[in-house]
Amino acid sequence: MAFYMNVKLIDQGVIASVLKMPRVIELMGDAYAELSAGTVDSPLRTALVNEDGTVLYKPAYSGASGIFCVKVVSVFPGNVEKGLPVTPGIIVVNRAETGMPVAILEAGYLTSLRTGAATGLATELFAKKEAKVAALFGTGGQSRHQLEAMLCARAFETVYVFSRNPENAERFCRENVDIAGGCELVANPDRKVLKRCDVITAATTSPEAVFEWDEIGDDVHVNAIGSLGPKRTEISAETLLNSTVIVDQRAACLKEAGEICLMRDAGLVGDDYNPPEIGELLNAPELQQKPTVFKSVGNAVQDLVCSAEVIKATEAHNIGVTAEL
Amino acid sequence: MAFYMNVKLIDQGVIASVLKMPRVIELMGDAYAELSAGTVDSPLRTALVNEDGTVLYKPAYSGASGIFCVKVVSVFPGNVEKGLPVTPGIIVVNRAETGMPVAILEAGYLTSLRTGAATGLATELFAKKEAKVAALFGTGGQSRHQLEAMLCARAFETVYVFSRNPENAERFCRENVDIAGGCELVANPDRKVLKRCDVITAATTSPEAVFEWDEIGDDVHVNAIGSLGPKRTEISAETLLNSTVIVDQRAACLKEAGEICLMRDAGLVGDDYNPPEIGELLNAPELQQKPTVFKSVGNAVQDLVCSAEVIKATEAHNIGVTAEL
């Protein structure tokens, strides 16, 4: 029993210093390629539930990443009133060769970053090259990285920011000037601007569509990363039925994405509905008929590739606190 | 993203200082009561496998414990040659009320301790009160706590120690004099002593019975905590068929305990084989017809109750290192 393990503790600050958005967008390419190729092992998550909330355990492994990881993330809505995060989480990393636990990472920042990067990758792949105008729905915890990722993917001149609460949109624009660079952030514009948007990203908790089909242009690319669960959708069925839909993982989206589940429940698509995965289109020519809609429910492989990159960087540069256990 | 979490890091030394065997034996009573009453949520473990080993994720929750926990434990046989533990592990604890991650515990010491305590509880419940002579098979990582637990349960005068490798038995006896107190530890005795043993504990990796039915007495209590998996058994079918068998969890033992699976595969017991659980016999009078055999495959609820006790103690006395994540 005398053996002690050295476990590296990696906080948000360390992750922010070693994982930059352009690189994370590249990593999402690796992640989705592995996911679609079936070379990653990411079994069904386990959920433990009590009257206050849920703790989710999401494990994943791939040989290419060189690590095992599990994200332990809680969903406790009542934490808002306690001044605590609603979805606190950590990631535990074990080394592939020895199974030794090597690191504990704060998960919230990394999750937001990789979810943004998924939007970044989809925008790179599916938005038109000369895209100049974008819209962002939602100004919650995920939205800063959604904006940053869009700005990495295309040289936007204007991003319109929509929120149910106009003050939130104004605050968001003020607080994100630092990453906007030469791009103008405009809070609460007239909805008519949606027709001119080349890209629209939805990152809300809305139960129903945040824009209608007749509000948008016919060569737009849409990213939809919010509205978790099979009963909520950010995007209208009409928009989806008139677009090329691309998903992060077919099996997961057919089960968990309200965008798709609600269409199926309404009989608008059949049980054989079969949208392509982004990992299948990484090297495809620009073949998607516009509009395009990328729907992501998130996958443990995104955490896996990011965690592997963080571990590599912290080991190479000897960053992070090492604890003996 | 500015919120930081405080996570307590709890190493073997801290666990050893706050969790003493007599108390852990009591805790096993709570654990098995919850397990048999069905008030603990311990879903199927998830296993991720590569060519070198397996990482197991074992989550558990109960309202009474006040925590969620998951044990992340690896099994990498090749670690021996690398000077690393073969089954390194940690436990991640989240608070029941908020889901916040609150602690990371080293898992190896705690696992050994609680596995010992299971033997201690079974010995308290099923061994005859005046037991004086015991035998211990196996001198690996689990055996010190197996010995300690037996000594907590009964006032043994002699414990005979058996190992495939006689030198290991001698070393074990030398190294455990400190916990033996007035009890004599005897390495590699003549096997005839088995007839006089009141308690026999098997904690080996043996694929087959480590003693035969005709070698033991007819009022012995046997603990069997080793030989993991449905294809390995430490105890012969003849011994089991002539004894009252008690298990830690029926469903798990019918699936994972070689002692039972091999008997069923051989047609010696039917699919309706239905041994009682220790949690059902906590308050029973001394009704078990001897010999008795307690078979344990281990359950996450044992880790849960121990982790809860450690968290309580470290918070009450402000022990352990707190890291910000």
XYZ file of C-alpha atoms in Angstrom:
650
model
C 0.000 0.000 0.000
C 3.018 2.274 0.024
C 2.727 3.236 -3.637
C 1.586 6.751 -4.298
C 0.151 8.065 -7.533
C 0.934 11.432 -9.015
C -2.178 13.069 -10.360
C -2.052 16.392 -12.166
C -4.758 18.915 -11.332
C -5.698 21.051 -14.291
C -7.931 24.059 -13.762
C -9.706 26.376 -16.209
C -6.746 28.731 -16.365
C -4.355 25.987 -17.439
C -6.821 24.663 -20.018
C -7.360 28.158 -21.433
C -3.594 28.656 -21.700
C -2.885 25.440 -23.617
C -6.055 24.921 -25.703
C -6.721 27.633 -28.259
C -9.824 27.641 -30.437
C -8.152 27.138 -33.856
C -6.428 24.022 -32.550
C -9.603 22.759 -30.860
C -11.442 23.080 -34.173
C -8.744 20.843 -35.736
C -9.149 18.417 -32.843
C -12.900 18.212 -33.499
C -12.020 16.991 -36.991
C -10.012 14.171 -35.419
C -12.793 13.468 -32.924
C -15.585 13.219 -35.490
C -13.416 11.191 -37.850
C -12.857 8.668 -35.042
C -16.535 8.713 -34.109
C -17.735 8.001 -37.639
C -14.959 5.447 -38.246
C -15.978 3.605 -35.075
C -12.452 3.676 -33.632
C -13.516 5.297 -30.380
C -15.166 3.424 -27.537
C -17.750 5.731 -25.945
C -20.400 3.527 -24.311
C -23.741 4.775 -23.052
C -23.405 7.236 -20.222
C -24.575 6.209 -16.763
C -26.939 8.524 -14.859
C -27.509 8.589 -11.109
C -30.536 10.605 -10.089
C -31.901 12.045 -6.855
C -34.616 14.573 -6.062
C -32.251 17.540 -6.632
C -30.491 16.542 -9.809
C -28.520 14.073 -11.883
C -24.876 13.041 -12.020
C -23.776 11.751 -15.422
C -20.739 9.549 -16.045
C -19.483 9.642 -19.642
C -16.459 7.426 -20.332
C -14.464 7.211 -23.557
C -11.323 5.616 -24.959
C -9.442 5.538 -28.221
C -6.025 4.172 -29.010
C -5.147 7.278 -31.007
C -5.791 9.565 -28.042
C -3.510 7.563 -25.752
C -5.868 7.981 -22.793
C -9.049 6.780 -21.130
C -11.258 9.534 -19.776
C -14.541 9.924 -17.960
C -16.466 13.148 -17.591
C -18.402 13.330 -14.333
C -20.899 16.119 -14.847
C -23.813 17.069 -12.622
C -27.023 18.803 -13.631
C -28.558 20.517 -10.580
C -30.975 23.287 -11.615
C -31.380 24.491 -8.020
C -27.689 25.431 -7.859
C -28.502 28.807 -9.439
C -30.102 29.972 -6.196
C -27.119 28.682 -4.226
C -24.614 30.672 -6.282
C -23.179 27.429 -7.636
C -22.744 26.263 -11.235
C -25.725 24.296 -12.576
C -23.523 21.822 -14.453
C -20.297 21.438 -12.471
C -17.972 18.736 -13.733
C -14.551 17.184 -13.804
C -12.761 14.824 -16.168
C -10.644 11.933 -14.890
C -7.869 10.806 -17.226
C -6.090 7.427 -17.138
C -3.094 6.580 -19.292
C -3.718 4.040 -22.080
C -0.530 2.004 -21.505
C -0.806 1.547 -17.730
C -4.327 2.529 -16.688
C -2.736 4.849 -14.120
C -4.834 7.894 -13.213
C -2.783 10.833 -14.416
C -4.968 13.917 -14.310
C -8.156 15.580 -13.110
C -9.438 18.414 -15.309
C -12.111 20.988 -14.616
C -14.780 20.085 -17.180
C -16.989 23.163 -17.612
C -14.539 25.320 -19.547
C -13.380 22.421 -21.707
C -16.986 21.450 -22.510
C -17.871 24.981 -23.574
C -14.673 25.224 -25.635
C -15.161 21.942 -27.496
C -18.857 22.635 -28.074
C -17.844 25.940 -29.617
C -15.213 24.187 -31.704
C -17.832 21.790 -33.081
C -19.708 24.833 -34.382
C -16.403 26.179 -35.696
C -15.679 23.008 -37.633
C -19.201 22.795 -39.061
C -19.004 26.441 -40.092
C -15.643 25.847 -41.807
C -17.036 22.852 -43.651
C -20.534 24.022 -44.562
C -20.805 27.828 -44.537
C -20.076 29.638 -47.765
C -16.491 30.822 -48.014
C -17.400 34.503 -48.402
C -19.717 34.536 -45.354
C -19.763 37.998 -43.770
C -22.883 38.168 -41.618
C -23.880 35.849 -38.774
C -26.474 35.600 -36.023
C -26.129 34.096 -32.582
C -29.167 33.039 -30.552
C -28.516 32.641 -26.845
C -26.141 34.449 -24.513
C -25.592 31.817 -21.830
C -22.469 30.016 -20.675
C -21.757 28.403 -24.059
C -22.141 31.499 -26.214
C -18.733 33.152 -25.896
C -17.014 30.095 -27.339
C -19.716 29.770 -30.005
C -18.919 33.301 -31.116
C -15.173 32.759 -30.958
C -15.458 29.579 -33.034
C -17.566 31.255 -35.741
C -15.006 34.068 -35.927
C -12.209 31.503 -36.350
C -14.048 29.837 -39.211
C -14.991 32.858 -41.323
C -14.101 36.568 -41.546
C -17.434 37.907 -40.309
C -17.991 41.652 -40.419
C -21.163 41.587 -38.308
C -22.619 39.182 -35.765
C -26.190 39.872 -34.626
C -26.902 38.717 -31.086
C -30.409 37.635 -30.036
C -31.608 36.877 -26.535
C -35.062 36.495 -24.969
C -33.875 39.158 -22.552
C -32.574 42.179 -24.536
C -30.314 43.221 -21.654
C -28.499 39.903 -21.844
C -27.766 40.485 -25.527
C -26.382 43.955 -24.761
C -24.240 42.650 -21.925
C -22.967 39.809 -24.120
C -21.912 42.226 -26.872
C -20.099 44.458 -24.362
C -18.337 41.535 -22.678
C -17.157 39.903 -25.887
C -15.673 42.913 -27.686
C -12.258 41.483 -26.743
C -12.649 38.473 -29.047
C -14.639 40.213 -31.769
C -11.659 42.013 -33.285
C -12.825 43.929 -36.338
C -16.250 42.269 -36.265
C -19.158 44.371 -35.074
C -21.420 42.782 -32.454
C -24.991 44.070 -32.655
C -27.469 43.324 -29.863
C -31.209 42.914 -30.466
C -31.393 43.866 -34.167
C -34.581 43.843 -36.206
C -35.309 40.229 -37.088
C -35.273 41.175 -40.794
C -31.442 40.888 -40.653
C -31.844 37.102 -40.430
C -32.534 37.009 -44.195
C -29.030 38.333 -44.818
C -27.218 35.993 -42.396
C -24.775 33.540 -43.928
C -24.495 31.624 -40.674
C -26.914 31.292 -37.751
C -25.877 29.605 -34.529
C -28.417 28.596 -31.888
C -27.136 27.918 -28.368
C -30.275 28.266 -26.281
C -32.400 26.224 -23.907
C -35.513 27.048 -25.948
C -38.211 24.362 -26.178
C -39.260 25.599 -29.628
C -37.799 27.091 -32.803
C -36.021 30.430 -32.268
C -36.570 31.465 -35.909
C -38.930 30.414 -38.692
C -38.143 29.077 -42.141
C -39.486 32.174 -43.876
C -37.190 34.427 -41.811
C -33.901 33.024 -43.145
C -32.061 33.023 -46.448
C -31.782 29.970 -48.679
C -28.000 29.699 -48.602
C -27.540 29.915 -44.860
C -25.626 27.463 -42.680
C -27.198 26.803 -39.256
C -25.490 25.381 -36.168
C -27.744 24.024 -33.410
C -26.024 22.918 -30.225
C -28.602 23.687 -27.523
C -32.138 22.621 -26.531
C -31.035 19.387 -24.912
C -33.329 16.382 -24.853
C -35.800 14.741 -27.229
C -38.663 17.156 -26.391
C -36.958 20.494 -27.150
C -35.896 21.976 -30.450
C -34.290 25.248 -31.477
C -34.955 24.723 -35.166
C -38.360 24.394 -36.844
C -39.332 21.243 -38.680
C -39.929 23.360 -41.784
C -36.346 24.628 -41.707
C -35.004 21.124 -41.174
C -37.122 19.588 -43.936
C -35.921 22.261 -46.383
C -32.243 21.830 -45.451
C -29.411 19.336 -45.615
C -29.138 18.132 -42.026
C -25.762 16.946 -40.733
C -25.379 15.458 -37.231
C -22.490 14.740 -34.907
C -23.559 11.141 -34.255
C -26.534 9.575 -35.978
C -27.470 7.090 -33.241
C -27.312 9.724 -30.503
C -29.228 12.360 -32.470
C -31.991 9.940 -33.443
C -32.386 9.256 -29.718
C -31.685 12.571 -28.009
C -31.996 15.489 -30.422
C -35.440 17.093 -30.161
C -34.907 18.588 -33.624
C -35.109 15.071 -35.058
C -37.193 13.226 -32.453
C -40.063 15.713 -32.668
C -40.136 15.481 -36.469
C -40.262 11.709 -36.250
C -42.934 11.782 -33.543
C -45.002 14.052 -35.802
C -44.621 11.639 -38.723
C -42.690 14.219 -40.788
C -39.752 11.845 -41.231
C -39.704 8.058 -41.043
C -37.822 5.698 -38.781
C -35.326 5.360 -41.620
C -34.329 9.054 -41.378
C -30.635 8.920 -42.028
C -28.735 12.243 -41.948
C -24.973 12.116 -42.633
C -22.479 12.545 -39.814
C -20.009 15.417 -39.915
C -17.222 12.834 -39.559
C -18.296 11.342 -42.889
C -18.073 14.703 -44.679
C -14.675 15.956 -43.496
C -13.035 15.417 -46.849
C -16.104 15.832 -48.997
C -16.127 18.561 -51.651
C -18.597 21.383 -51.054
C -21.515 19.152 -51.992
C -24.136 20.049 -49.432
C -27.185 21.626 -50.855
C -27.871 24.783 -48.859
C -29.321 25.551 -46.434
C -27.339 23.259 -44.177
C -28.113 22.523 -40.518
C -25.525 20.988 -38.215
C -27.127 19.443 -35.127
C -24.867 18.360 -32.291
C -25.839 16.700 -29.013
C -22.216 16.398 -27.898
C -20.108 13.290 -27.511
C -17.503 12.058 -25.040
C -14.981 11.747 -27.881
C -14.818 15.568 -27.973
C -13.752 15.566 -24.315
C -11.355 12.712 -25.013
C -9.346 14.401 -27.771
C -9.253 17.712 -25.888
C -8.169 16.058 -22.645
C -5.411 14.196 -24.488
C -4.149 17.463 -25.975
C -4.212 19.173 -22.562
C -2.306 16.310 -20.915
C 0.327 16.389 -23.659
C 0.798 20.134 -23.309
C 0.907 20.180 -19.512
C 3.446 17.345 -19.495
C 5.608 18.935 -22.164
C 5.707 22.284 -20.376
C 5.369 20.975 -16.812
C 2.258 23.073 -16.083
C -0.435 22.292 -13.534
C -0.242 21.225 -9.910
C 0.753 17.646 -9.206
C -0.882 15.980 -6.206
C 0.218 12.776 -4.541
C -2.550 10.310 -3.802
C -16.364 30.520 -16.315
C -14.893 32.279 -13.319
C -16.279 29.841 -10.781
C -13.727 27.574 -9.161
C -14.479 24.338 -7.351
C -12.752 23.214 -4.192
C -11.925 19.532 -4.355
C -10.351 17.728 -1.429
C -7.554 15.272 -2.220
C -7.505 12.334 0.141
C -4.546 9.974 0.079
C -3.972 6.593 1.722
C -2.488 8.168 4.835
C -5.569 10.290 5.461
C -7.891 7.349 4.856
C -5.867 5.159 7.220
C -6.031 7.850 9.890
C -9.807 8.323 9.786
C -11.123 4.844 8.874
C -10.366 2.160 11.452
C -11.316 -1.472 10.919
C -13.904 -1.829 13.713
C -15.819 1.130 12.327
C -15.507 -0.112 8.743
C -17.009 -3.434 9.817
C -19.997 -1.494 11.211
C -20.203 0.441 7.944
C -20.348 -2.815 5.985
C -23.470 -3.642 7.998
C -25.026 -0.388 6.770
C -23.831 -1.054 3.231
C -25.241 -4.570 2.987
C -28.495 -3.527 4.650
C -28.920 -0.848 1.967
C -27.934 -3.278 -0.780
C -30.469 -5.906 0.257
C -33.165 -3.294 0.944
C -32.658 -1.867 -2.544
C -32.134 1.686 -1.282
C -28.801 2.103 -3.051
C -28.450 2.855 -6.742
C -25.391 0.989 -8.037
C -25.927 0.380 -11.757
C -23.828 -1.969 -13.860
C -20.223 -0.920 -14.067
C -18.865 0.269 -17.412
C -15.659 -1.288 -18.738
C -13.308 0.209 -21.317
C -10.785 -2.250 -22.665
C -7.565 -2.052 -24.672
C -4.781 -4.520 -25.429
C -3.022 -3.811 -22.124
C -5.893 -3.794 -19.668
C -9.293 -2.582 -18.541
C -10.573 0.555 -16.849
C -13.740 0.008 -14.819
C -16.169 2.750 -13.807
C -18.362 1.822 -10.829
C -20.847 4.512 -9.774
C -23.141 4.440 -6.734
C -25.577 6.660 -4.867
C -27.759 6.440 -1.806
C -29.678 9.150 -0.008
C -28.465 7.877 3.360
C -24.809 8.293 2.374
C -25.307 11.905 1.285
C -22.962 11.465 -1.695
C -22.615 10.183 -5.217
C -19.380 8.337 -5.909
C -17.657 6.564 -8.757
C -14.653 4.292 -8.432
C -12.381 4.418 -11.460
C -10.210 1.346 -11.150
C -7.831 -0.087 -13.720
C -6.703 -3.681 -14.104
C -3.369 -3.771 -15.956
C -1.536 -7.058 -15.289
C 1.620 -5.835 -17.071
C 2.076 -3.077 -14.487
C 3.919 -5.537 -12.226
C 6.946 -5.426 -14.511
C 6.797 -1.652 -14.616
C 6.875 -1.297 -10.838
C 3.326 0.065 -10.884
C 0.213 -1.147 -9.069
C -1.828 -3.668 -11.064
C -5.155 -2.175 -9.935
C -4.630 1.565 -9.420
C -7.756 3.522 -8.720
C -9.394 6.661 -7.462
C -12.860 7.523 -6.201
C -14.634 10.721 -7.254
C -17.197 12.021 -4.769
C -20.039 14.469 -5.551
C -22.301 15.959 -2.917
C -25.916 14.729 -2.924
C -27.521 18.159 -2.461
C -25.629 20.072 -5.147
C -23.864 17.524 -7.351
C -20.656 19.491 -6.752
C -17.458 17.422 -6.944
C -16.044 17.565 -3.422
C -13.288 14.972 -3.171
C -10.921 12.594 -4.924
C -9.840 9.585 -2.853
C -7.071 7.085 -3.515
C -9.036 3.858 -4.018
C -6.598 0.996 -3.468
C -6.260 1.283 0.288
C -9.986 1.874 0.783
C -10.864 -1.133 -1.404
C -8.571 -3.406 0.551
C -9.922 -2.064 3.843
C -13.609 -2.490 2.953
C -13.002 -5.929 1.457
C -11.349 -6.892 4.740
C -14.258 -5.431 6.644
C -16.725 -7.561 4.669
C -14.844 -10.621 5.901
C -14.872 -9.112 9.392
C -18.637 -8.642 9.344
C -19.290 -12.133 7.978
C -16.970 -13.597 10.624
C -18.813 -11.679 13.357
C -22.149 -12.918 12.081
C -21.380 -16.503 11.131
C -18.273 -17.822 12.938
C -18.797 -19.514 16.274
C -18.367 -17.166 19.204
C -15.539 -19.153 20.808
C -13.485 -19.343 17.576
C -9.756 -19.533 18.379
C -8.022 -20.900 15.283
C -8.121 -19.501 11.765
C -6.439 -19.984 8.413
C -5.677 -17.443 5.743
C -5.015 -18.431 2.131
C -3.227 -15.817 0.074
C -0.657 -13.204 1.044
C -1.269 -10.568 -1.619
C -2.364 -6.955 -1.372
C -5.708 -7.746 0.274
C -4.451 -10.104 2.961
C -3.290 -7.719 5.664
C -6.766 -6.232 5.987
C -8.321 -9.707 5.811
C -6.200 -10.698 8.801
C -6.946 -7.487 10.678
C -10.689 -7.908 10.114
C -10.705 -11.513 11.358
C -8.827 -10.409 14.466
C -11.423 -7.676 15.063
C -14.255 -10.181 14.822
C -12.956 -12.951 17.105
C -10.195 -13.455 19.705
C -8.051 -15.801 17.640
C -5.021 -17.396 19.313
C -3.518 -18.750 16.093
C -3.804 -17.841 12.425
C -2.210 -20.238 9.928
C -0.997 -18.584 6.757
C -0.879 -20.461 3.461
C 0.676 -19.321 0.205
C 1.642 -21.091 -3.018
C 5.071 -19.605 -2.392
C 6.200 -20.523 1.164
C 8.483 -17.498 1.323
C 5.522 -15.203 0.822
C 3.743 -16.767 3.806
C 6.849 -16.261 5.956
C 7.232 -12.672 4.859
C 3.546 -12.021 5.482
C 3.757 -13.377 9.044
C 6.845 -11.244 9.770
C 5.293 -8.094 8.309
C 1.975 -8.422 10.111
C 3.179 -9.079 13.654
C 2.237 -5.463 14.388
C -1.480 -6.120 13.987
C -1.483 -9.684 15.355
C -1.219 -8.633 19.005
C -1.384 -11.784 21.145
C -2.298 -13.961 18.173
C 0.405 -16.224 16.768
C 0.909 -16.160 13.003
C 2.210 -19.469 11.642
C 3.478 -19.701 8.069
C 3.196 -22.874 5.974
C 1.823 -25.293 8.584
C 0.934 -28.917 7.897
C -2.429 -28.884 6.127
C -3.850 -31.128 8.869
C -4.390 -27.970 10.962
C -7.259 -27.054 8.625
C -9.482 -29.613 10.423
C -9.152 -27.559 13.625
C -9.772 -24.142 12.046
C -12.907 -22.299 13.154
C -12.563 -19.772 10.352
C -10.870 -20.018 6.955
C -10.452 -16.968 4.746
C -9.456 -17.274 1.091
C -8.064 -14.181 -0.626
C -6.234 -15.631 -3.597
C -6.247 -15.443 -7.369
C -6.469 -19.247 -7.590
C -8.477 -20.719 -10.470
C -9.411 -23.768 -8.364
C -10.216 -24.746 -4.786
C -7.402 -24.014 -2.321
C -8.654 -26.705 0.093
C -10.870 -29.778 -0.178
C -14.060 -30.613 1.676
C -12.454 -33.526 3.546
C -9.657 -31.265 4.842
C -11.907 -28.965 6.896
C -14.041 -29.277 10.008
C -17.816 -29.377 9.947
C -18.399 -26.262 12.039
C -16.075 -23.944 10.168
C -16.968 -20.536 8.714
C -15.333 -19.751 5.367
C -14.842 -16.322 3.783
C -14.088 -16.236 0.041
C -13.276 -12.834 -1.416
C -10.800 -13.661 -4.201
C -10.706 -15.598 -7.494
C -12.476 -12.934 -9.497
C -14.624 -13.854 -12.465
C -17.082 -16.620 -13.370
C -14.360 -19.114 -14.361
C -12.304 -19.121 -11.135
C -13.162 -20.501 -7.722
C -11.267 -20.725 -4.433
C -13.799 -23.079 -2.879
C -14.692 -26.579 -4.080
C -18.211 -27.424 -5.184
C -18.260 -30.189 -2.559
C -17.559 -27.683 0.210
C -20.203 -25.311 -1.122
C -22.851 -28.037 -1.519
C -22.248 -29.173 2.075
C -22.432 -25.628 3.493
C -24.830 -22.761 4.010
C -23.729 -20.264 1.360
C -24.275 -16.531 1.989
C -23.459 -13.932 -0.681
C -22.948 -10.176 -0.719
C -25.366 -9.638 -3.623
C -27.331 -12.462 -5.193
C -27.617 -11.013 -8.698
C -23.910 -10.190 -8.889
C -22.744 -13.532 -7.475
C -24.980 -15.530 -9.818
C -23.301 -13.652 -12.667
C -19.714 -13.133 -11.554
C -18.748 -15.542 -8.757
C -16.930 -18.565 -10.147
C -17.835 -20.448 -6.965
C -21.480 -20.363 -8.036
C -21.223 -20.062 -11.839
C -19.035 -23.173 -12.141
C -21.476 -25.217 -9.999
C -24.350 -24.095 -12.166
C -22.428 -24.774 -15.378
C -21.701 -28.281 -14.075
C -25.394 -28.856 -13.337
C -24.736 -29.187 -9.579
C -27.210 -26.413 -8.774
C -30.166 -25.171 -10.812
C -30.916 -21.783 -12.284
C -33.103 -21.233 -9.231
C -30.108 -21.386 -6.863
C -30.976 -18.768 -4.309
C -28.459 -18.184 -1.503
C -29.348 -15.534 1.114
C -27.607 -12.164 1.124
C -25.616 -11.098 4.163
C -27.770 -7.954 4.286
C -30.813 -10.164 4.880
C -29.177 -11.917 7.838
C -27.836 -8.945 9.814
C -30.398 -9.292 12.561
C -31.012 -13.011 12.225
C -30.380 -15.265 15.243
C -27.506 -17.733 14.855
C -29.536 -19.891 12.502
C -27.050 -20.843 9.872
C -26.281 -24.491 9.710
C -22.503 -24.853 9.725
C -20.311 -24.935 7.778
C -21.040 -21.477 6.411
C -19.413 -19.925 3.353
C -19.569 -16.173 2.713
C -18.848 -15.342 -0.925
C -18.274 -11.707 -1.853
C -17.592 -10.247 -5.287
C -17.548 -6.688 -3.940
C -20.023 -3.901 -4.527
C -19.820 -0.172 -5.107
C -22.009 0.414 -2.034
C -19.029 -0.605 0.110
C -16.973 2.174 -1.458
C -19.932 4.538 -1.113
C -20.411 4.185 2.650
C -16.657 4.300 3.301
C -16.174 7.368 1.110
C -19.056 9.112 2.897
C -17.432 8.385 6.265
C -14.046 9.662 5.060
C -15.566 12.878 3.704
C -17.407 13.494 6.970
C -14.255 12.964 9.016
C -11.981 15.062 6.809
C -14.505 17.905 6.801
C -15.048 17.741 10.571
C -11.310 17.809 11.292
C -10.230 19.811 8.247
C -7.793 17.136 7.053
C -6.634 16.566 3.476
C -5.335 18.956 0.834
C -7.886 21.182 -0.906
C -7.258 21.937 -4.563
C -8.946 24.605 -6.635
C -10.194 23.497 -10.016
